[in-house]
Short mmCIF file of N, CA and C in Angstrom, two decimals:
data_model
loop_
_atom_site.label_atom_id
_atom_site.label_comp_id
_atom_site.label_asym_id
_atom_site.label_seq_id
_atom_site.Cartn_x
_atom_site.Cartn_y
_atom_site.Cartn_z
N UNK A 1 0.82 -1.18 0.00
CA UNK A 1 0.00 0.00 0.00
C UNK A 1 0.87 1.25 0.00
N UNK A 2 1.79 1.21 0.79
CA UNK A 2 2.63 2.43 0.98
C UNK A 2 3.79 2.84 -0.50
N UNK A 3 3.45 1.47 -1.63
CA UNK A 3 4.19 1.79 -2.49
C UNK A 3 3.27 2.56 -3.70
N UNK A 4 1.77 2.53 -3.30
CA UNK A 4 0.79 2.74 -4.01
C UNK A 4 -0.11 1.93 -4.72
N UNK A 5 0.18 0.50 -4.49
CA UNK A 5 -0.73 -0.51 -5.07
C UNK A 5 -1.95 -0.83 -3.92
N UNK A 6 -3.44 -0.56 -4.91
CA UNK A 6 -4.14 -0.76 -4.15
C UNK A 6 -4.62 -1.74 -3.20
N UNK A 7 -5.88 -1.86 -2.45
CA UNK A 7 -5.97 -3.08 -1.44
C UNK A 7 -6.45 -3.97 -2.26
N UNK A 8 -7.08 -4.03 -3.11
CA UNK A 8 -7.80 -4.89 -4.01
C UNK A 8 -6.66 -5.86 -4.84
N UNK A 9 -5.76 -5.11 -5.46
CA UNK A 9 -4.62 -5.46 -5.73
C UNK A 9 -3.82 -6.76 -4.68
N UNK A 10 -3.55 -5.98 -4.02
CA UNK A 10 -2.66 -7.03 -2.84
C UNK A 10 -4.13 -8.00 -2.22
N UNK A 11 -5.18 -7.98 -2.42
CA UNK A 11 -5.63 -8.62 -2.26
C UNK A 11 -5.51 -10.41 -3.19
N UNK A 12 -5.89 -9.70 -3.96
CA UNK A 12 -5.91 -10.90 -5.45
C UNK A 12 -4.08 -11.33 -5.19
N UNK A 13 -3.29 -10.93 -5.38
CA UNK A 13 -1.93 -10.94 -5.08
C UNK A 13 -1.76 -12.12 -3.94
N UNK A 14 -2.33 -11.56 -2.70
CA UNK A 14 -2.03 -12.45 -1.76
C UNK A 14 -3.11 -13.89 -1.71
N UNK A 15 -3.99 -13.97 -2.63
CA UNK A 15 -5.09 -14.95 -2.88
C UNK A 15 -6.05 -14.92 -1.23
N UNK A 16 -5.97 -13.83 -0.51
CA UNK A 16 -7.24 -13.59 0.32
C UNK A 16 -8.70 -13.57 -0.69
N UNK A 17 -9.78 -14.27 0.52
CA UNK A 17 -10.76 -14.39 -0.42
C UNK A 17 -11.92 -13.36 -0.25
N UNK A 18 -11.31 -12.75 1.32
CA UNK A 18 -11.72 -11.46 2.19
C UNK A 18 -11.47 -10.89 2.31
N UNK A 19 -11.60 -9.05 1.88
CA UNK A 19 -11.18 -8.25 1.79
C UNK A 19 -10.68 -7.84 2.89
N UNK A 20 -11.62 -8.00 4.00
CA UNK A 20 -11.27 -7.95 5.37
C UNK A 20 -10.19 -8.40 5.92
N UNK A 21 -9.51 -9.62 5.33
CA UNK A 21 -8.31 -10.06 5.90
C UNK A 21 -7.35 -8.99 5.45
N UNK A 22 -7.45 -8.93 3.96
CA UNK A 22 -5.97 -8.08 3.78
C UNK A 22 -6.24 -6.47 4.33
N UNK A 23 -7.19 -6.12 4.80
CA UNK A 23 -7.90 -5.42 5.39
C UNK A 23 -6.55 -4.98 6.71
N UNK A 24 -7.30 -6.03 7.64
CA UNK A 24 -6.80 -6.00 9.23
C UNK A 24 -5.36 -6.22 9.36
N UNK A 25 -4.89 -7.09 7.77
CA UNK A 25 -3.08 -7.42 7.75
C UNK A 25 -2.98 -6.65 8.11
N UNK A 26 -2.78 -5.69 6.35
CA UNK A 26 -2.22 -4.96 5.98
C UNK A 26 -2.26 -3.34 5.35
N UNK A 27 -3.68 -3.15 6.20
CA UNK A 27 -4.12 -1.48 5.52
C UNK A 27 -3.95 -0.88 6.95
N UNK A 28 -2.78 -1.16 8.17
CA UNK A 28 -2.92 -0.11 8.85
C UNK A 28 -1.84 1.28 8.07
N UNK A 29 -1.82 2.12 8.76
CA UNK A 29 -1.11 3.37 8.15
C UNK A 29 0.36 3.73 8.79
N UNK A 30 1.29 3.43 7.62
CA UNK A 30 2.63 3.54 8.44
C UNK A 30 2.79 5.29 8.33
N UNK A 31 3.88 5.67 8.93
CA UNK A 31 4.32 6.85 9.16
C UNK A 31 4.58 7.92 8.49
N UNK A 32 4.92 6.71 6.95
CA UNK A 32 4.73 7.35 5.94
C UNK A 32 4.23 8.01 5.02
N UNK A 33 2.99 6.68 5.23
CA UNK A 33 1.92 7.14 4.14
C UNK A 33 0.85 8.49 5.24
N UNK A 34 1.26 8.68 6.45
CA UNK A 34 0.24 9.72 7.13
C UNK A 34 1.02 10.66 6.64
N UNK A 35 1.96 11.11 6.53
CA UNK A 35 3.30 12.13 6.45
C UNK A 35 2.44 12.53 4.86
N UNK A 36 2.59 11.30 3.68
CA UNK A 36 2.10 11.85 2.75
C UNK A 36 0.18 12.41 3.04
N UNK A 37 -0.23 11.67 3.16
CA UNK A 37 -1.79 12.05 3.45
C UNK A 37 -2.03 13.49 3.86
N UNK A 38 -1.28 13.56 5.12
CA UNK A 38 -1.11 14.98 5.74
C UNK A 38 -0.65 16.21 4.60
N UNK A 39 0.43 15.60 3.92
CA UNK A 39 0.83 16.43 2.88
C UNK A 39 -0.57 16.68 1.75
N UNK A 40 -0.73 15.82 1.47
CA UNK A 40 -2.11 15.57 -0.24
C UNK A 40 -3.27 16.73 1.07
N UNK A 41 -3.73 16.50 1.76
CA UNK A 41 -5.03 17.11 2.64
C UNK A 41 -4.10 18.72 2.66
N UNK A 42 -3.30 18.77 3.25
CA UNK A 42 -3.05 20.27 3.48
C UNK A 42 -3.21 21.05 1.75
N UNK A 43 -2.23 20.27 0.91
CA UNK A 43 -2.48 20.78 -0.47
C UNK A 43 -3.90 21.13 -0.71
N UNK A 44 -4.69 20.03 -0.16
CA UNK A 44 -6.34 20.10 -1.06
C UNK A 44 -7.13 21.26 -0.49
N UNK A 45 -6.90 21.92 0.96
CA UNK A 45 -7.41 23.04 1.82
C UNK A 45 -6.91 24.32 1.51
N UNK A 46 -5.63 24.09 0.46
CA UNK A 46 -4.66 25.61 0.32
C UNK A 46 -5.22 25.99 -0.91
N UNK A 47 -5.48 24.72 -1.96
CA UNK A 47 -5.94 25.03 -3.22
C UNK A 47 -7.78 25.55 -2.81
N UNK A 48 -8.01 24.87 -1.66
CA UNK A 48 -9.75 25.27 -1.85
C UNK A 48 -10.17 26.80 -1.68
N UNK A 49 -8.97 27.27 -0.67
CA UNK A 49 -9.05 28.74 -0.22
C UNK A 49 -8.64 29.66 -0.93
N UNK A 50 -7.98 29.05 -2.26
CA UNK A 50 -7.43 30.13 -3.13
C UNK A 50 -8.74 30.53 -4.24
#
């Protein structure tokens, strides 16, 4: 996820038959991807106010 491939993706990938599993693996949020998130959200509030 953190490389940008979606969950659906690594789903089929990992042959889960529940989304939910690759779910609870592997969609928590590393440090990174909040760092970016935080980044994409602040962008989307600077562009809304302009």
């Amino acid at each position: 996820m953190e490389a940008g491939v979606g969950i659906k993706e690594i789903q089929q990938r990992l042959g889960h038959t529940d989304i939910n599993t690759t779910m609870n693996i592997y969609a928590h949020m590393t440090a990174n991807m909040e760092e970016k998130a935080s980044q994409q959200f602040n962008k989307l509030m600077k562009d809304l106010l302009l």
